[in-house]
Amino acid sequence: MSIEYKYCACPLDCFDLCSMRAEIIDGKVNKLEGNKEHPITQGFICEKGRKHVARMYSPLRIQKPMKKVNGEFVEISWNEALDTIASKLKHYINQYGTLSIAQYNDGGAGGLLKNVENLFFDYLGNVTLFNGNLCWGAGIAAQKSDFGDVKGHYPEDIYHAKTIIIWGRNPAETNLHLVPFIKKARNQGAKVILIDPIKTATAAFSDWHIQLRPGGDAAFALAAVKYMIEHNLYDHAFINNNTKGFDEVSAYVKDLRYEDLMQICGADLNDVKSFVDVILNVPATIYIGYGIQRYNYGGLTVRAVDMLGALSGNIGVAGGGVNYANKVYGDHVNWEAVAPVKKPEHRYLPKPKLATDLLQLKNPEVKVIFISRSNPAVQLPNTVAAVETFKSIEFKVVLDYFMTDTAVLADIVLPVTYFMEETDIMYSSMWNGYIFYNEKLVNNDVEAKSELEIYSLLAEKIGVSSFPQMSDTQWISKLLENSSEFDLDINALKSNTYTYVNNIRSIPWEDFKFKTPSGKFEFAGAEALKQYIEAQNDSEAYYFKLLTVHARESLHSQHLMDSDRKYPEVYISKEDADLIEFMKLKDGELVKLENQYGSIKAELSFSDKVQKGVLYMKEGWWYKNGGSVNDLTPHEVSDIGNQATYNECRCKIVKLGV
Ligand SMILES: Nc1nc2c(c(=O)[nH]1)N[C@H]1C(S)=C(S)[C@@H](COP(=O)(O)OP(=O)(O)OC[C@H]3O[C@@H](n4cnc5c(=O)[nH]c(N)nc54)[C@H](O)[C@@H]3O)O[C@H]1N2
Ligand SMILES: Nc1nc2c(c(=O)[nH]1)N[C@H]1C(S)=C(S)[C@@H](COP(=O)(O)OP(=O)(O)OC[C@H]3O[C@@H](n4cnc5c(=O)[nH]c(N)nc54)[C@H](O)[C@@H]3O)O[C@H]1N2
Ligand code: SF4
Ligand SMILES: [Mo]
C-alpha cells in the first residue's frame, strides 16, 4: 500500500479558497483535510470541501459524452461528440454567422485555465455573450464608481478594527473562514454589528443585530449620512481633500425626512445615532456581502454604504475600509501576450435577462449555446422562462460532471474532469490573496476531458489554426510570465503549497489616490439617490418579500444534488400571526408560493429568524426537490452593473388542496 500526501486548493466559488491536503492511497484520493499551515484555512475545511472526494468518485458522474437521440441520452465517443459539435458549428456559422453562437458560463469552478474557454470564442469570431452578473455585479460597479477599483483589506487587518460591521453578508454560512477572524477580533475587544433582515447564524456572534427591512439599507445609510452632516460629525479633512460630490449629497439629504427614511428601512432613529457613534470611533471596518445588492437599487445601496466609510474617515486606514471584494490575480494576467487574438465585437445580453430576452435577439437569432461551469436552468432568475428559452435553442452543448437540470436540456453533454484530475492555478478568492498550483493528483476511469483539452480539440476540428495549441503547464508558464503586477513563476508556485500575492497585503487607498476619473472618492449623485427613495413604495401586489439566500450545506445547486428533501423549507415569521390564523396555516404544512413568474411548493416553518412580511429560504434546489426557487424571481437588472435582483422577489402563499 502506498500513501502519499499532496496539496491542492478548493475550486468552489466560495470566498475562502481553502488549502487542502489530499491523502492518496494507491493512486486514489482517500480524503481531503484542511491544511494546518495555511493562515486562512487553519486546518479545517467545510463539508462541501470534504465531499469533493465522494463527488469525484460518484457513480452519478457522466462517464462518457452523451448525445440526445429521440429525447433519450446515449453514450457516444469523444470523437463523435466533437465531430458533431464541429459540424454543427460550421453549419450554423455558414448559415447565420458567428453571432448565432452563444456562450454562457459562470463560476462553477475556479482556475486560470478555465478561461481558455472564453478565448476559444474570441478566436471563433463575434459571438453572443452575457454581460452583467448573477453574483456581485452591482456592488462591483458601485465600488468602481466610488473608488475606481474594488479592493479589500488583507484578512488579518480585521484585528485592528474597533468595530466590525457585517452588512448583508452571512459568513457563518458563506465565508466560514472569516468567522475565526471575527471571533478572535471580538475576543480582543472589537464589537461586531450585523445588518441583515434575517436573524442568520452570523447573529450568534454579533453584539448588535440591526434587522432592517429588505432593500432598506440605503435609507438607513442616508439617515446616518444626514445625521453626520447635520451634526458636523464627519471627517472634514478627508472630505475636503479627497472626495468629489459631497456638496450635492449634502444638499440632497438636508431635505430628506428622518421619518420617511425610517419608514423605508424599518429602523429607529436611535439606532441610526448609535450606529453613527460606532462608525465614528475609527477604525471601524465594514464587510459588505452580496445580499444587499441583489436589488433594483443594489448599486446605489453599496454606494450609500461607501459614503459612510468616507464620511467617517475609515477609508485608507488600518482596521477600516469598506470591504466588498478582492479581485486578486485574474485581472493582472495579460492573455493577449499569450494568445494574440483581436477581441471581436461580441453581441452582449445582460445575463439576468437571458430568460426573456435571448429569444428576442434577431439578425441572427441564437441557434447554438454552450453552457459551462453553471446550472442556469436552476440558478438564473425567472427559471420558468429560462428553461423554455433553452428548449427553443436548436443546438445546446453542456459541459459538466453531473446530469444537472441544465444538462438534461442539452443535445450533447460533455463530461469534464474534476479538479484533482487536472492541473491549474487557483486564484479566485473573493476575499483573500492566496494563489495555488493545483497539480493533477489522480487518473480516473471516467472518460472526461478538461475544458482546455475540449476547446483545443474543437479549435483543431473546425480549423481555427491560430488557436494556441499548448499543454496545461505550457499555458500556465506563459500566463505567469505575462502577469503584469506579480512576480510569480511556475516552479516557485509548484514548490509551495500556497503562495501569498505579496502586494495584496496592503491597506487599500492608503495614499488616497483613487482610480476614479477625478482621482478622488466620488459620491453617488443626488439624482440616483432620489430615484432610490422614490422607488421605495410598498404598493406591490404580493404581500411577502421572499429572500432566497445561499446555504451552508451547498454551493448553490451543487450539493443539493444529494438532498432527499421532497420540498424545500420556507421560513415565515411568527409575527405574521394574523395571516397564519386567517389562512389556518400549520407549522410544517406544504404550501404553494406563487407570483407572476411561477410557483413552487415548500414546507412552511414558523420561525423567529424572519420579520413580518418576509419569507426566507435557501436557493439551489433542483426540480426533483420541488422546483427552483428562481421559478419565482424577477429577470430584471439592478441600477448599475446589470446585476440580478433576486431579492426583489414578491409572492403570496397559497394553501394546497383548497
Ligand atoms: N456555503 C456556501 N457558501 C457560499 C456560497 C454558497 O452557495 N454556499 N456561494 C458563494 C457565492 S457565489 C457568493 S456570491 C457568496 C455570497 O455570500 P453572502 O453575501 O454572504 O450571501 P447571500 O446569501 O447572497 O446574502 C448574504 C445576506 O444578505 C442578506 N440580505 C438580503 N437582503 C438584504 C438587505 O436588503 N439588506 C441587508 N443588509 N442584508 C440583506 C441575506 O439575508 C443574507 O443573510 O457566498 C459564497 N459562499
Ligand atoms: N435565488 C437566488 N438565485 C441565485 C443566487 C441567490 O442568491 N438567490 N445567487 C446567484 C449567485 S451569487 C451565483 S454566483 C449563481 C451561481 O450559479 P451557477 O454557477 O450556475 O451555480 P452552481 O449551482 O454552482 O452550478 C455550477 C455548475 O458547474 C459545474 N461544474 C463544477 N466544476 C466544473 C468544471 O470544472 N467545469 C465545468 N464545465 N462545470 C463544472 C457543477 O457541477 C454545477 O453543475 O447563482 C445565482 N443564483
Ligand atoms: S467550499 Fe469554501 S469553505 Fe468549503 S472547502 Fe471549499 S473553499 Fe473551503
Ligand atoms: Mo456568487
Coordinates of N, CA, C and O in Angstrom, one line a residue, residues 389-457:
T389 N -36.7 29.0 -22.8 CA -35.8 29.6 -23.8 C -34.7 28.6 -24.2 O -34.5 28.4 -25.4
F390 N -34.1 27.9 -23.2 CA -33.1 26.9 -23.6 C -33.7 25.8 -24.5 O -33.1 25.4 -25.5
K391 N -34.9 25.4 -24.2 CA -35.6 24.4 -25.0 C -35.7 24.8 -26.5 O -35.6 24.0 -27.4
S392 N -35.9 26.1 -26.7 CA -36.1 26.5 -28.1 C -34.9 26.8 -28.9 O -34.9 27.1 -30.0
I393 N -33.7 26.7 -28.2 CA -32.5 26.9 -29.0 C -32.1 25.5 -29.7 O -32.2 24.5 -29.0
E394 N -31.8 25.6 -30.9 CA -31.7 24.4 -31.7 C -30.6 23.4 -31.3 O -30.8 22.2 -31.3
F395 N -29.5 23.9 -30.9 CA -28.4 23.0 -30.5 C -27.7 23.5 -29.3 O -27.2 24.6 -29.2
K396 N -27.7 22.6 -28.3 CA -27.2 23.0 -26.9 C -26.1 22.0 -26.5 O -26.3 20.8 -26.5
V397 N -25.0 22.6 -26.1 CA -23.9 21.8 -25.5 C -23.7 22.2 -24.1 O -23.5 23.3 -23.8
V398 N -23.7 21.2 -23.2 CA -23.4 21.5 -21.8 C -22.2 20.7 -21.3 O -22.0 19.5 -21.6
L399 N -21.3 21.4 -20.6 CA -20.1 20.8 -20.0 C -20.3 20.7 -18.5 O -20.5 21.7 -17.9
D400 N -20.3 19.5 -18.0 CA -20.5 19.4 -16.5 C -20.0 18.0 -16.1 O -19.6 17.2 -16.9
Y401 N -20.0 17.7 -14.8 CA -19.7 16.4 -14.3 C -21.0 15.5 -14.2 O -21.0 14.3 -14.1
F402 N -22.1 16.3 -13.9 CA -23.4 15.6 -13.5 C -24.5 16.0 -14.4 O -24.5 17.0 -15.0
M403 N -25.5 15.1 -14.5 CA -26.7 15.4 -15.2 C -27.6 16.4 -14.5 O -28.5 16.0 -13.8
T404 N -27.2 17.6 -14.6 CA -28.0 18.7 -13.8 C -29.3 19.0 -14.5 O -29.5 18.5 -15.6
D405 N -30.1 19.8 -13.9 CA -31.3 20.3 -14.5 C -31.0 21.0 -15.9 O -31.9 21.2 -16.7
T406 N -29.8 21.6 -16.0 CA -29.5 22.2 -17.3 C -29.0 21.2 -18.3 O -29.4 21.2 -19.4
A407 N -28.2 20.2 -17.8 CA -27.6 19.2 -18.7 C -28.7 18.4 -19.4 O -28.6 18.1 -20.6
V408 N -29.8 18.1 -18.6 CA -30.9 17.3 -19.3 C -31.5 18.0 -20.5 O -32.1 17.4 -21.3
L409 N -31.3 19.3 -20.5 CA -31.9 20.1 -21.7 C -31.0 20.1 -22.9 O -31.4 20.5 -24.0
A410 N -29.8 19.5 -22.7 CA -28.8 19.7 -23.8 C -29.0 18.6 -24.9 O -29.7 17.6 -24.8
D411 N -28.3 18.9 -26.1 CA -28.3 17.9 -27.1 C -27.0 17.1 -27.0 O -27.0 15.9 -27.3
I412 N -26.0 17.7 -26.5 CA -24.7 17.0 -26.2 C -24.2 17.4 -24.9 O -24.2 18.6 -24.6
V413 N -23.9 16.4 -24.0 CA -23.3 16.8 -22.7 C -21.9 16.2 -22.7 O -21.6 15.0 -23.1
L414 N -20.9 17.1 -22.4 CA -19.5 16.7 -22.4 C -19.1 16.6 -20.9 O -19.2 17.5 -20.1
P415 N -18.6 15.4 -20.5 CA -18.1 15.2 -19.1 C -16.7 15.9 -18.9 O -15.8 15.6 -19.7
V416 N -16.6 16.7 -17.9 CA -15.4 17.4 -17.7 C -14.6 16.7 -16.5 O -15.2 16.1 -15.7
T417 N -13.3 17.0 -16.5 CA -12.5 16.4 -15.4 C -12.8 17.2 -14.1 O -13.1 18.3 -14.1
Y418 N -12.6 16.4 -13.0 CA -12.7 17.0 -11.7 C -11.3 17.7 -11.4 O -10.3 17.4 -12.0
F419 N -11.3 18.7 -10.5 CA -10.1 19.5 -10.3 C -8.9 18.6 -9.9 O -7.8 18.9 -10.3
M420 N -9.1 17.5 -9.2 CA -8.0 16.7 -8.9 C -7.5 15.8 -10.0 O -6.5 15.1 -9.9
E421 N -8.2 15.9 -11.1 CA -7.8 15.2 -12.4 C -7.2 16.1 -13.4 O -7.0 15.7 -14.5
E422 N -6.9 17.3 -13.0 CA -6.3 18.3 -14.0 C -5.4 19.2 -13.3 O -5.4 19.4 -12.0
T423 N -4.6 19.9 -14.0 CA -3.6 20.9 -13.5 C -4.0 22.3 -13.8 O -4.5 22.6 -14.9
D424 N -4.0 23.1 -12.8 CA -4.4 24.5 -13.0 C -3.9 25.4 -11.9 O -3.3 24.9 -10.9
I425 N -4.1 26.7 -12.0 CA -3.8 27.7 -11.0 C -5.1 28.1 -10.4 O -6.0 28.5 -11.1
M426 N -5.1 28.1 -9.1 CA -6.4 28.6 -8.4 C -6.1 29.9 -7.8 O -5.1 30.1 -7.0
Y427 N -6.9 30.9 -8.0 CA -6.6 32.2 -7.6 C -7.9 33.0 -7.3 O -7.8 34.2 -7.0
S428 N -9.0 32.4 -7.3 CA -10.3 33.2 -7.5 C -11.0 33.5 -6.2 O -12.1 33.8 -6.2
S429 N -10.2 33.6 -5.0 CA -10.9 34.0 -3.8 C -11.5 35.5 -4.0 O -10.9 36.3 -4.6
M430 N -12.7 35.6 -3.4 CA -13.3 37.0 -3.5 C -12.9 37.8 -2.3 O -13.3 38.9 -2.0
W431 N -12.0 37.2 -1.5 CA -11.6 37.8 -0.2 C -10.1 37.9 0.1 O -9.6 38.9 0.4
N432 N -9.4 36.7 0.0 CA -8.0 36.7 0.4 C -7.1 36.6 -0.8 O -7.5 36.3 -1.9
G433 N -5.8 36.8 -0.5 CA -4.8 37.0 -1.6 C -3.9 35.8 -1.8 O -2.8 36.0 -2.3
Y434 N -4.4 34.6 -1.7 CA -3.5 33.4 -1.9 C -3.8 32.8 -3.3 O -4.9 32.8 -3.8
I435 N -2.7 32.3 -3.8 CA -2.9 31.5 -5.1 C -2.2 30.2 -4.9 O -1.3 30.0 -4.1
F436 N -2.6 29.2 -5.8 CA -2.1 27.9 -5.6 C -1.9 27.2 -6.9 O -2.5 27.5 -7.9
Y437 N -0.9 26.3 -6.9 CA -0.7 25.4 -8.1 C -1.4 24.1 -7.8 O -1.1 23.4 -6.9
N438 N -2.5 23.8 -8.5 CA -3.2 22.5 -8.4 C -2.7 21.5 -9.4 O -3.0 21.7 -10.6
E439 N -1.9 20.6 -8.9 CA -1.3 19.6 -9.8 C -2.3 18.5 -10.0 O -3.0 18.1 -9.0
K440 N -2.3 17.9 -11.1 CA -3.2 16.7 -11.3 C -2.8 15.6 -10.3 O -1.6 15.3 -10.2
L441 N -3.7 15.1 -9.5 CA -3.4 14.2 -8.5 C -3.7 12.8 -8.8 O -2.9 11.9 -8.4
V442 N -4.7 12.5 -9.6 CA -5.1 11.1 -9.9 C -5.6 11.0 -11.4 O -6.1 12.0 -11.9
N443 N -5.6 9.8 -11.8 CA -6.2 9.4 -13.1 C -7.5 8.6 -12.7 O -7.4 7.8 -11.8
N444 N -8.5 8.8 -13.4 CA -9.8 8.0 -13.2 C -10.3 7.3 -14.4 O -9.8 7.7 -15.5
D445 N -11.2 6.4 -14.2 CA -11.7 5.7 -15.4 C -12.7 6.5 -16.2 O -13.0 6.2 -17.4
V446 N -13.3 7.6 -15.6 CA -14.3 8.4 -16.3 C -13.6 8.9 -17.5 O -12.5 9.5 -17.5
E447 N -14.3 8.9 -18.7 CA -13.8 9.4 -19.9 C -14.1 10.9 -20.0 O -14.9 11.4 -20.7
A448 N -13.4 11.7 -19.1 CA -13.7 13.1 -19.0 C -12.5 13.9 -19.6 O -11.4 13.4 -19.6
K449 N -12.8 15.1 -20.0 CA -11.7 15.9 -20.5 C -11.8 17.3 -19.9 O -12.9 17.8 -19.5
S450 N -10.7 18.0 -19.8 CA -10.7 19.4 -19.2 C -11.2 20.3 -20.3 O -11.1 20.0 -21.5
E451 N -11.7 21.5 -19.9 CA -12.1 22.5 -20.9 C -11.0 22.8 -21.8 O -11.2 23.0 -23.0
L452 N -9.8 22.9 -21.3 CA -8.6 23.2 -22.1 C -8.5 22.2 -23.3 O -8.4 22.6 -24.4
E453 N -8.6 20.9 -22.9 CA -8.5 19.9 -24.0 C -9.6 20.0 -24.9 O -9.5 19.9 -26.2
I454 N -10.8 20.1 -24.4 CA -12.0 20.1 -25.2 C -12.0 21.3 -26.3 O -12.1 21.0 -27.5
Y455 N -11.6 22.5 -25.8 CA -11.6 23.6 -26.7 C -10.4 23.6 -27.7 O -10.5 24.0 -28.8
S456 N -9.3 23.0 -27.2 CA -8.2 22.9 -28.1 C -8.5 21.9 -29.2 O -8.2 22.2 -30.4
L457 N -9.2 20.8 -28.9 CA -9.6 19.8 -29.9 C -10.6 20.4 -30.9 O -10.5 20.2 -32.1

